[in-house]
CSV table of C-alpha atoms and ligand atoms in Angstrom, one decimal:
chain,number,residue,atom,x,y,z
S,1,MET,CA,0.2,-0.1,0.1
S,2,ILE,CA,1.5,3.2,-1.2
S,3,HIS,CA,0.7,6.2,1.3
S,4,GLU,CA,0.3,10.1,0.3
S,5,PHE,CA,3.6,10.9,1.7
S,6,SER,CA,5.3,8.7,-0.2
S,7,LYS,CA,6.1,9.7,-3.6
S,8,SER,CA,7.6,8.1,-7.1
S,9,LEU,CA,9.4,10.1,-9.0
S,10,VAL,CA,11.0,9.8,-12.3
S,11,ASP,CA,15.0,10.7,-14.0
S,12,LYS,CA,16.0,14.1,-13.2
S,13,GLU,CA,12.2,14.8,-12.0
S,14,VAL,CA,13.4,18.1,-9.6
S,15,ILE,CA,12.3,17.6,-5.7
S,16,PHE,CA,13.1,21.6,-5.1
S,17,GLU,CA,15.1,24.3,-6.7
S,18,LYS,CA,17.1,26.9,-4.9
S,19,ASP,CA,15.9,29.6,-2.6
S,20,ASP,CA,12.5,27.9,-2.6
S,21,HIS,CA,10.6,28.3,0.2
S,22,GLY,CA,11.0,24.5,2.4
S,23,ASP,CA,7.7,22.9,4.0
S,24,LYS,CA,9.0,19.4,3.5
S,25,ALA,CA,12.1,17.2,4.6
S,26,TYR,CA,12.7,14.1,2.5
S,27,ILE,CA,13.5,10.3,3.3
S,28,VAL,CA,14.6,8.0,0.3
S,29,ASP,CA,13.3,4.8,0.1
S,30,SER,CA,14.9,3.7,-3.2
S,31,GLY,CA,16.8,5.1,-5.8
S,32,ARG,CA,19.0,8.1,-6.1
S,33,VAL,CA,18.7,11.6,-5.3
S,34,GLU,CA,21.6,14.4,-6.3
S,35,ILE,CA,21.9,17.5,-4.7
S,36,TYR,CA,23.3,20.9,-6.3
S,37,LEU,CA,23.9,23.9,-7.5
S,38,THR,CA,23.1,26.0,-10.5
S,39,ASP,CA,23.3,29.9,-11.6
S,40,GLY,CA,21.1,29.2,-14.3
S,41,GLU,CA,24.2,27.9,-16.6
S,42,THR,CA,26.7,25.4,-14.6
S,43,GLU,CA,25.6,22.8,-12.7
S,44,THR,CA,27.6,21.8,-9.6
S,45,PRO,CA,27.0,18.7,-8.1
S,46,ILE,CA,26.9,18.9,-3.9
S,47,SER,CA,26.3,15.6,-3.1
S,48,VAL,CA,24.1,12.3,-4.1
S,49,LEU,CA,22.1,10.4,-1.9
S,50,GLY,CA,21.0,6.9,-1.2
S,51,VAL,CA,18.3,4.6,0.4
S,52,GLY,CA,17.6,5.7,4.3
S,53,GLU,CA,19.1,9.4,3.6
S,54,ILE,CA,17.2,12.3,4.7
S,55,PHE,CA,17.6,15.6,2.6
S,56,GLY,CA,15.9,18.9,2.8
S,57,GLU,CA,15.7,19.6,6.8
S,58,MET,CA,18.3,22.4,6.9
S,59,ALA,CA,14.7,24.8,5.4
S,60,LEU,CA,12.6,23.2,7.8
S,61,VAL,CA,15.2,23.3,11.2
S,62,ASP,CA,16.0,27.5,10.4
S,63,GLY,CA,12.9,28.6,8.4
S,64,SER,CA,15.6,29.2,5.1
S,65,PRO,CA,15.0,29.0,2.0
S,66,ARG,CA,16.5,25.8,0.4
S,67,SER,CA,20.6,26.6,-0.2
S,68,ALA,CA,20.8,24.0,-3.1
S,69,SER,CA,18.0,22.4,-5.9
S,70,ALA,CA,17.6,18.3,-4.9
S,71,ARG,CA,16.2,16.3,-8.3
S,72,ALA,CA,16.3,12.3,-8.6
S,73,LEU,CA,18.7,10.2,-10.0
S,74,GLY,CA,16.9,7.7,-12.3
S,75,GLU,CA,13.5,6.6,-10.9
S,76,CYS,CA,13.8,6.6,-7.2
S,77,GLN,CA,11.1,6.9,-4.5
S,78,LEU,CA,11.1,9.5,-1.3
S,79,THR,CA,8.7,9.8,2.1
S,80,SER,CA,7.8,13.1,3.3
S,81,VAL,CA,8.5,14.6,6.5
S,82,SER,CA,6.5,17.5,7.3
S,83,LYS,CA,7.5,20.6,8.9
S,84,ASP,CA,5.3,20.3,12.1
S,85,GLN,CA,6.5,16.3,12.8
S,86,LEU,CA,10.5,17.8,12.7
S,87,SER,CA,9.7,21.4,14.6
S,88,GLU,CA,7.9,19.5,17.2
S,89,ARG,CA,11.3,17.3,18.1
S,90,ILE,CA,13.8,20.9,17.9
S,91,GLU,CA,11.2,23.1,20.0
S,92,GLN,CA,11.5,20.6,22.3
S,93,ALA,CA,15.0,19.7,22.5
S,94,ASP,CA,17.9,20.9,24.7
S,95,PRO,CA,18.4,24.9,24.1
S,96,ILE,CA,22.5,23.7,23.3
S,97,VAL,CA,21.6,21.1,21.1
S,98,ARG,CA,19.3,23.6,18.9
S,99,LEU,CA,22.1,26.1,19.2
S,100,LEU,CA,25.1,23.4,17.8
S,101,VAL,CA,22.3,22.3,14.9
S,102,ASN,CA,21.7,26.1,13.7
S,103,MET,CA,25.1,26.6,13.6
S,104,LEU,CA,25.7,23.5,11.8
S,105,ILE,CA,23.3,24.3,9.1
S,106,LYS,CA,24.7,28.2,9.2
S,107,ARG,CA,28.1,26.3,8.4
S,108,ILE,CA,27.2,24.5,5.2
S,109,ARG,CA,24.8,27.2,3.9
S,110,GLU,CA,28.2,29.5,4.1
S,111,ASN,CA,29.8,26.7,2.1
S,112,ASN,CA,27.3,26.4,-0.4
S,113,ASP,CA,26.8,29.8,-1.1
S,114,LYS,CA,31.3,29.9,-1.7
S,115,LEU,CA,30.4,26.6,-4.0
S,116,THR,CA,27.9,28.7,-6.0
S,117,LYS,CA,30.6,31.4,-6.4
S,118,SER,CA,33.5,29.9,-7.9
S,119,ILE,CA,31.7,26.3,-9.6
S,120,PRO,CA,34.5,23.1,-10.2
S,121,GLY,CA,34.7,20.9,-12.3
S,122,ASN,CA,32.2,17.7,-12.7
S,123,GLU,CA,34.2,15.3,-10.4
S,124,SER,CA,32.1,12.0,-9.8
S,125,LEU,CA,30.6,11.6,-6.6
S,126,ASP,CA,30.7,8.8,-3.9
S,127,VAL,CA,27.2,8.0,-2.1
S,128,LYS,CA,27.5,9.0,1.4
S,129,LYS,CA,27.0,6.7,3.8
S,130,GLU,CA,24.7,7.5,7.3
S,131,SER,CA,25.9,6.6,10.6
S,132,LYS,CA,24.3,4.5,12.6
S,133,GLU,CA,23.3,6.7,14.8
S,134,GLU,CA,21.6,9.0,11.9
S,135,LEU,CA,19.8,6.0,10.4
S,136,GLU,CA,18.0,5.2,14.2
S,137,VAL,CA,17.0,8.8,13.4
S,138,ILE,CA,15.7,8.2,10.4
S,139,LYS,CA,14.3,5.3,11.3
S,140,LYS,CA,12.1,6.6,14.0
S,141,ILE,CA,11.0,9.7,12.2
S,142,LYS,CA,9.4,7.0,9.4
S,143,PHE,CA,8.0,5.0,12.1
S,144,GLU,CA,6.5,8.4,13.4
S,145,LYS,CA,4.6,9.3,10.2
S,146,GLU,CA,3.4,5.7,9.9
S,147,LEU,CA,1.5,6.5,13.4
S,148,GLU,CA,0.1,9.5,12.1
S,149,VAL,CA,-1.2,7.7,8.9
S,150,ALA,CA,-2.3,4.9,11.1
S,151,LEU,CA,-4.3,7.7,12.8
S,152,GLU,CA,-5.7,9.2,10.3
S,153,GLU,CA,-6.4,5.9,8.7
S,154,LYS,CA,-8.1,3.8,11.8
S,155,GLN,CA,-5.8,1.2,11.7
S,156,PHE,CA,-6.3,1.3,15.5
S,157,THR,CA,-8.0,-0.9,17.5
S,158,MET,CA,-8.7,-2.1,21.3
S,159,HIS,CA,-8.5,-5.3,22.5
S,160,TYR,CA,-10.0,-6.3,25.8
S,161,GLN,CA,-8.6,-8.2,28.4
S,162,PRO,CA,-11.0,-9.9,31.5
S,163,ILE,CA,-10.0,-9.1,34.6
S,164,ILE,CA,-11.8,-11.6,37.5
S,165,ASP,CA,-13.2,-11.7,40.5
S,166,LEU,CA,-11.1,-14.1,42.2
S,167,SER,CA,-14.1,-14.8,45.2
S,168,THR,CA,-16.9,-15.1,42.7
S,169,LYS,CA,-14.3,-16.0,40.2
S,170,GLN,CA,-16.3,-15.0,37.5
S,171,ILE,CA,-15.9,-10.9,35.1
S,172,ALA,CA,-15.5,-8.2,37.1
S,173,GLY,CA,-14.2,-5.9,34.3
S,174,PHE,CA,-12.0,-5.4,31.4
S,175,GLU,CA,-8.8,-3.4,31.0
S,176,ALA,CA,-8.7,-1.7,27.6
S,177,LEU,CA,-5.4,-2.7,25.6
S,178,ILE,CA,-4.5,-1.1,22.0
S,179,ARG,CA,-3.3,-2.8,19.2
S,180,TRP,CA,-2.2,-1.4,15.8
S,181,ASN,CA,-3.3,-3.1,12.6
S,182,SER,CA,-0.8,-2.2,10.5
S,183,PRO,CA,-0.5,-2.9,6.5
S,184,ILE,CA,3.5,-2.5,6.7
S,185,HIS,CA,4.4,-4.5,10.2
S,186,GLY,CA,0.7,-6.5,10.9
S,187,LEU,CA,-0.8,-6.4,14.6
S,188,VAL,CA,1.8,-4.2,16.3
S,189,ARG,CA,1.6,-3.9,20.3
S,190,PRO,CA,1.5,-1.3,22.1
S,191,ASP,CA,5.6,-1.6,23.6
S,192,ILE,CA,6.6,-1.1,20.3
S,193,PHE,CA,4.4,2.2,19.6
S,194,MET,CA,3.0,3.5,22.2
S,195,GLY,CA,6.7,4.9,23.9
S,196,LEU,CA,7.4,6.6,20.4
S,197,ALA,CA,3.8,8.1,20.4
S,198,GLU,CA,4.4,9.4,23.8
S,199,GLU,CA,7.2,11.7,22.8
S,200,THR,CA,5.3,13.4,20.6
S,201,SER,CA,1.9,14.9,20.8
S,202,LEU,CA,0.4,12.3,18.6
S,203,ILE,CA,0.0,10.2,21.9
S,204,VAL,CA,-3.1,12.8,22.8
S,205,PRO,CA,-5.4,12.2,20.0
S,206,ILE,CA,-4.4,8.3,20.3
S,207,SER,CA,-5.6,7.9,23.6
S,208,ASN,CA,-8.5,10.5,23.1
S,209,TRP,CA,-9.5,7.4,20.3
S,210,VAL,CA,-8.8,5.0,23.3
S,211,PHE,CA,-11.0,6.9,25.2
S,212,GLU,CA,-13.9,7.0,23.4
S,213,GLU,CA,-13.7,4.0,22.0
S,214,SER,CA,-13.5,1.7,25.1
S,215,CYS,CA,-16.3,3.8,26.5
S,216,ARG,CA,-18.0,2.7,23.5
S,217,THR,CA,-17.1,-0.7,23.3
S,218,PHE,CA,-18.3,-0.9,27.1
S,219,LYS,CA,-21.7,1.0,27.1
S,220,HIS,CA,-22.4,-1.7,24.6
S,221,TYR,CA,-21.8,-4.5,27.2
S,222,GLN,CA,-23.6,-2.6,29.8
S,223,VAL,CA,-26.9,-2.4,27.2
S,224,ASN,CA,-26.7,-6.0,26.5
S,225,PHE,CA,-25.6,-7.5,29.7
S,226,PRO,CA,-28.0,-5.5,32.0
S,227,PHE,CA,-27.3,-7.8,35.0
S,228,LEU,CA,-23.5,-8.1,35.1
S,229,GLU,CA,-22.4,-4.9,37.0
S,230,LEU,CA,-18.7,-4.8,35.0
S,231,PHE,CA,-16.3,-2.0,35.3
S,232,MET,CA,-13.8,-1.1,32.4
S,233,SER,CA,-10.2,0.2,33.0
S,234,ILE,CA,-8.7,2.8,30.7
S,235,ASN,CA,-4.8,3.3,30.5
S,236,ILE,CA,-3.9,6.9,30.6
S,237,SER,CA,-0.6,8.3,29.5
S,238,GLY,CA,1.5,11.3,30.9
S,239,LYS,CA,0.7,13.8,28.4
S,240,GLN,CA,-2.6,12.5,28.1
S,241,PHE,CA,-2.9,13.7,32.0
S,242,SER,CA,-1.6,16.7,31.4
S,243,ASP,CA,-3.8,18.1,28.8
S,244,PRO,CA,-5.4,21.0,30.3
S,245,LEU,CA,-8.7,19.4,28.7
S,246,PHE,CA,-8.7,16.1,29.7
S,247,LEU,CA,-11.2,16.2,32.5
S,248,GLU,CA,-13.6,18.3,30.3
S,249,LYS,CA,-13.2,15.5,26.9
S,250,ILE,CA,-13.2,12.0,29.5
S,251,GLN,CA,-16.4,13.7,30.8
S,252,THR,CA,-18.6,14.8,27.5
S,253,VAL,CA,-17.2,11.4,26.6
S,254,ILE,CA,-19.8,9.6,29.4
S,255,LYS,CA,-21.9,12.1,29.2
S,256,ASN,CA,-22.8,11.3,26.0
S,257,LEU,CA,-22.8,8.1,26.4
S,258,SER,CA,-24.6,8.3,29.8
S,259,LEU,CA,-21.9,6.2,31.7
S,260,LYS,CA,-21.4,6.5,35.3
S,261,PRO,CA,-17.5,8.4,35.8
S,262,SER,CA,-17.7,5.2,38.6
S,263,ASP,CA,-17.6,2.6,35.8
S,264,ILE,CA,-14.5,3.7,35.1
S,265,LYS,CA,-11.2,2.7,36.5
S,266,LEU,CA,-8.0,5.2,35.1
S,267,GLU,CA,-5.0,3.2,35.3
S,268,VAL,CA,-1.9,5.8,35.9
S,269,THR,CA,1.8,4.1,36.4
S,270,GLU,CA,4.0,5.5,38.8
S,271,THR,CA,6.3,7.2,36.3
S,272,LEU,CA,3.4,9.8,35.7
S,273,LEU,CA,3.2,10.6,39.7
S,274,VAL,CA,6.9,11.8,39.7
S,275,GLU,CA,5.7,15.2,38.2
S,276,GLY,CA,4.0,16.2,41.8
S,277,GLU,CA,1.5,19.0,42.7
S,278,PHE,CA,-0.4,19.2,39.2
S,279,VAL,CA,-0.8,15.2,39.5
S,280,LYS,CA,-1.9,15.1,42.8
S,281,ASN,CA,-4.5,17.6,42.1
S,282,GLN,CA,-5.7,15.9,38.7
S,283,ILE,CA,-6.1,12.1,40.8
S,284,ASP,CA,-8.0,14.1,43.6
S,285,ALA,CA,-10.1,16.0,40.8
S,286,LEU,CA,-10.7,12.7,38.7
S,287,ARG,CA,-12.1,11.1,42.1
S,288,ASP,CA,-14.0,13.6,43.5
S,289,LEU,CA,-15.6,13.3,39.8
S,290,GLY,CA,-16.0,10.0,40.7
S,291,PHE,CA,-14.3,7.7,38.5
S,292,MET,CA,-12.1,5.0,39.7
S,293,VAL,CA,-8.2,5.4,39.6
S,294,SER,CA,-5.7,2.5,39.7
S,295,LEU,CA,-1.8,2.5,40.2
S,296,ASP,CA,-0.7,0.7,37.7
S,297,ASP,CA,2.5,-1.6,37.5
S,298,PHE,CA,3.1,-1.3,41.4
S,299,GLY,CA,6.4,-2.0,42.7
S,300,THR,CA,8.7,-1.4,39.4
S,301,GLY,CA,8.7,2.2,40.1
S,302,TYR,CA,11.4,4.2,42.5
S,303,SER,CA,9.2,4.9,45.9
S,304,SER,CA,6.6,2.7,45.5
S,305,LEU,CA,5.4,3.3,49.0
S,306,SER,CA,5.6,7.0,49.4
S,307,TYR,CA,3.5,7.2,46.4
S,308,LEU,CA,0.7,5.4,48.1
S,309,SER,CA,0.9,7.7,51.1
S,310,ASP,CA,1.0,11.0,49.1
S,311,PHE,CA,-1.8,10.1,46.2
S,312,SER,CA,-5.1,8.3,46.7
S,313,PHE,CA,-6.0,5.3,44.1
S,314,ASP,CA,-9.2,2.9,44.7
S,315,ASN,CA,-7.1,0.3,43.5
S,316,LEU,CA,-3.6,-1.0,43.2
S,317,LYS,CA,-2.3,-3.2,40.1
S,318,ILE,CA,1.0,-6.0,41.1
S,319,ASP,CA,2.8,-5.9,38.4
S,320,LYS,CA,3.1,-9.4,36.4
S,321,SER,CA,6.9,-9.2,37.1
S,322,PHE,CA,6.2,-10.2,40.9
S,323,ILE,CA,3.6,-12.5,39.8
S,324,ASP,CA,6.0,-14.3,37.5
S,325,LYS,CA,8.5,-15.4,40.4
S,326,MET,CA,6.1,-16.1,42.9
S,327,ASN,CA,6.8,-19.4,43.0
S,328,THR,CA,10.1,-19.8,42.3
S,329,ASP,CA,11.5,-16.4,44.6
S,330,LYS,CA,11.2,-16.8,48.6
S,331,ASN,CA,11.6,-12.7,48.8
S,332,THR,CA,9.1,-11.8,45.9
S,333,ALA,CA,6.5,-14.1,47.8
S,334,VAL,CA,6.9,-12.0,51.0
S,335,ILE,CA,7.0,-9.2,48.9
S,336,ILE,CA,3.5,-10.0,47.5
S,337,GLU,CA,2.1,-10.8,51.1
S,338,ALA,CA,2.9,-7.7,52.0
S,339,ILE,CA,1.7,-5.4,49.6
S,340,ILE,CA,-1.7,-7.4,49.7
S,341,ASN,CA,-2.1,-7.2,53.1
S,342,MET,CA,-0.7,-3.4,53.6
S,343,SER,CA,-3.5,-2.8,50.7
S,344,LYS,CA,-6.2,-4.1,53.4
S,345,GLY,CA,-5.4,-1.7,55.9
S,346,LEU,CA,-5.5,0.9,53.3
S,347,GLU,CA,-9.1,-0.2,52.1
S,348,VAL,CA,-7.1,-0.1,48.1
S,349,PRO,CA,-8.2,-3.3,46.7
S,350,VAL,CA,-5.5,-5.2,44.5
S,351,ILE,CA,-5.1,-6.7,40.9
S,352,ALA,CA,-2.7,-9.0,40.0
S,353,GLU,CA,-1.1,-8.9,36.7
S,354,GLY,CA,0.1,-11.4,34.3
S,355,ILE,CA,-2.0,-14.6,36.2
S,356,GLU,CA,-1.1,-17.9,34.2
S,357,SER,CA,-1.7,-20.7,36.5
S,358,PRO,CA,-4.8,-22.0,38.2
S,359,GLU,CA,-2.2,-22.5,41.4
S,360,ASP,CA,-1.3,-18.7,41.4
S,361,ALA,CA,-4.8,-17.5,41.5
S,362,ARG,CA,-6.0,-19.5,44.2
S,363,LYS,CA,-2.4,-18.3,45.9
S,364,LEU,CA,-3.6,-15.0,45.1
S,365,HIS,CA,-7.0,-15.7,46.2
S,366,ASP,CA,-6.2,-17.0,49.2
S,367,LEU,CA,-3.6,-14.2,50.4
S,368,GLY,CA,-6.5,-11.9,49.6
S,369,CYS,CA,-5.9,-10.4,47.0
S,370,LYS,CA,-9.4,-9.1,45.0
S,371,TYR,CA,-8.7,-9.8,41.6
S,372,GLY,CA,-6.8,-11.6,38.7
S,373,GLN,CA,-6.2,-11.0,35.1
S,374,GLY,CA,-4.0,-13.2,33.1
S,375,TYR,CA,-3.6,-15.3,30.3
S,376,TYR,CA,-4.6,-18.0,32.2
S,377,PHE,CA,-8.4,-16.3,31.9
S,378,SER,CA,-7.8,-14.8,29.2
S,379,LYS,CA,-5.8,-13.0,26.9
S,380,PRO,CA,-6.6,-9.8,25.4
S,381,ILE,CA,-9.1,-10.3,22.7
S,382,ASP,CA,-11.5,-8.1,20.9
S,383,LYS,CA,-14.9,-6.9,21.4
S,384,HIS,CA,-17.1,-9.5,19.0
S,385,ALA,CA,-14.9,-12.4,21.6
S,386,ILE,CA,-15.6,-10.4,24.4
S,387,ILE,CA,-19.5,-10.6,23.7
S,388,LYS,CA,-19.2,-14.1,23.3
S,389,LEU,CA,-17.5,-14.5,26.3
S,390,LEU,CA,-19.5,-12.8,28.1
S,391,GLN,CA,-22.8,-14.8,26.6
S,392,ASP,CA,-21.5,-17.7,28.7
S,393,ASN,CA,-20.5,-16.1,31.6
S,394,PRO,CA,-17.8,-18.9,32.9
S,395,LYS,CA,-16.7,-19.4,36.4
S,396,PHE,CA,-13.4,-20.0,35.9
S,397,ARG,CA,-12.0,-22.9,38.1
S,398,ILE,CA,-9.1,-21.6,40.6
Y,401,C2E,P1,-0.1,-2.6,31.1
Y,401,C2E,O1,-1.0,-1.6,31.2
Y,401,C2E,O2,0.8,-3.3,31.9
Y,401,C2E,O3,-1.0,-3.9,30.4
Y,401,C2E,C1,-0.8,-5.5,31.0
Y,401,C2E,C2,-0.2,-5.6,29.8
Y,401,C2E,O4,0.5,-7.3,30.3
Y,401,C2E,C3,-0.7,-5.9,28.3
Y,401,C2E,O5,0.0,-6.0,27.6
Y,401,C2E,C4,-1.3,-7.5,28.5
Y,401,C2E,O6,-1.6,-8.2,27.2
Y,401,C2E,C5,-0.2,-8.3,29.3
Y,401,C2E,N1,-0.8,-9.7,30.2
Y,401,C2E,C6,-1.6,-9.6,30.5
Y,401,C2E,N2,-1.6,-10.4,31.2
Y,401,C2E,C7,-0.8,-11.4,30.8
Y,401,C2E,C8,0.3,-13.1,31.3
Y,401,C2E,O7,-0.6,-13.4,31.8
Y,401,C2E,N3,1.3,-13.2,30.5
Y,401,C2E,C9,1.8,-12.0,29.8
Y,401,C2E,N4,2.6,-12.5,29.2
Y,401,C2E,N5,1.2,-10.7,29.4
Y,401,C2E,C10,0.4,-10.5,29.9
Y,401,C2E,P2,0.0,-5.1,26.0
Y,401,C2E,O8,-0.8,-5.2,25.9
Y,401,C2E,O9,0.9,-6.3,25.2
Y,401,C2E,O10,0.5,-3.6,26.9
Y,401,C2E,C11,1.5,-3.3,27.1
Y,401,C2E,C12,2.0,-2.2,27.5
Y,401,C2E,O11,1.2,-1.0,26.5
Y,401,C2E,C13,0.5,-2.0,28.7
Y,401,C2E,O12,1.0,-2.8,29.9
Y,401,C2E,C14,0.1,-0.3,28.8
Y,401,C2E,O13,1.3,0.5,29.6
Y,401,C2E,C15,0.6,-0.2,27.2
Y,401,C2E,N6,-0.5,0.4,27.0
Y,401,C2E,C16,-1.5,-1.0,26.2
Y,401,C2E,N7,-2.5,-0.1,25.7
Y,401,C2E,C17,-2.6,1.1,26.1
Y,401,C2E,C18,-3.3,2.1,25.8
Y,401,C2E,O14,-5.0,2.4,25.7
Y,401,C2E,N8,-3.3,3.6,26.2
Y,401,C2E,C19,-2.0,3.7,27.0
Y,401,C2E,N9,-1.3,5.0,27.5
Y,401,C2E,N10,-1.2,2.9,27.3
Y,401,C2E,C20,-1.5,1.7,26.8
Y,402,CA,CA1,-2.1,-1.3,32.8
Y,403,CA,CA1,0.7,-3.0,34.2
């Protein structure tokens, strides 16, 4: 599938000319591109670029007109990179890095100017090799562009993983987990792309979509299974949380769907709590509105215990890494028991993640853990598969 940001060119086709105003940079996907200077009569080649190289980025960085011209050398294919995509990163960069980049660009421009003034012979040029780091950055920029397209073309989809009440042994709720159905890479897990999305402002529209889609699905379950009392857990990202419109947005969504805020558990991780006062106020405001807030990945951060005393939560999720070692490591077993006991005192019910056997489920239940989630009960599955599961409403054996 060819996306609109991917472009095919014929031999000698001009991509841009010196002094043009530039609003795009390009990555060479196949073939070669020549960067050259011309004074109308004589032409001076500056470089020949090959697959994986980026060009046209200088005008995007410093806003000046193009300092050289570019054209296809034979047939070639390019990915274009928008100004927004780069400028966002540059604005966020360390001021010293920004200064260095601007100085380098200035130097390159001065060199190009000198070259135009004294046009030499037409030496043959080697295709320049990019360093490994440059290749990584280019890969990242391309991937980011793909994510933007994924959002536009509705390639994201939600899966839902049942959360079981370990006393009744039946489904109590779900965790909504995003998947990317990419035409190029297939079904991509969130660990691969959510980190990258989080580095850019793309995370906000993606997360807004996650919230709306999960709530819509949840409403559907409520309407179809009115006798089951269920909840929906939704992961919240850091940037989304600091969006000043966050509270307003999620309230509008649940109001439009006539959901109760208490139907929704917002999962926040310890990394998000590092930010202090603002986050604390935001969590309190959410809980005042009636939303449930769960502390996710408990025990993996630096100061898990201090978070419990500084913030108020409705649930605590023990990280899968603890459950994995529950049977093989005595210390881990002791820590899990201590967390569950502590949560009883705090009146914050525990959800254990990553349960892969009935024995683990039973043990956790006996320790007083309220909820369990894991492949033993069900992997994350799509919304239609959840409907089938709810029709059976199974009682799990633990
Ligand atoms: P998480 O919030 O800790 O989600 C639980 C992860 O553990 C999920 O991985 C789930 O599939 C996996 N898991 C659950 N039970 C088991 C088990 O028994 N065995 C094994 N091996 N794995 C189990 P997933 O779906 O790949 O998500 C990875 C992470 O990506 C999530 O970790 C969460 O941090 C992030 N994420 C996923 N969806 C979203 C989203 O919609 N928004 C945000 N902001 N982050 C998301
Ligand atoms: Ca989670
Ligand atoms: Ca987790």
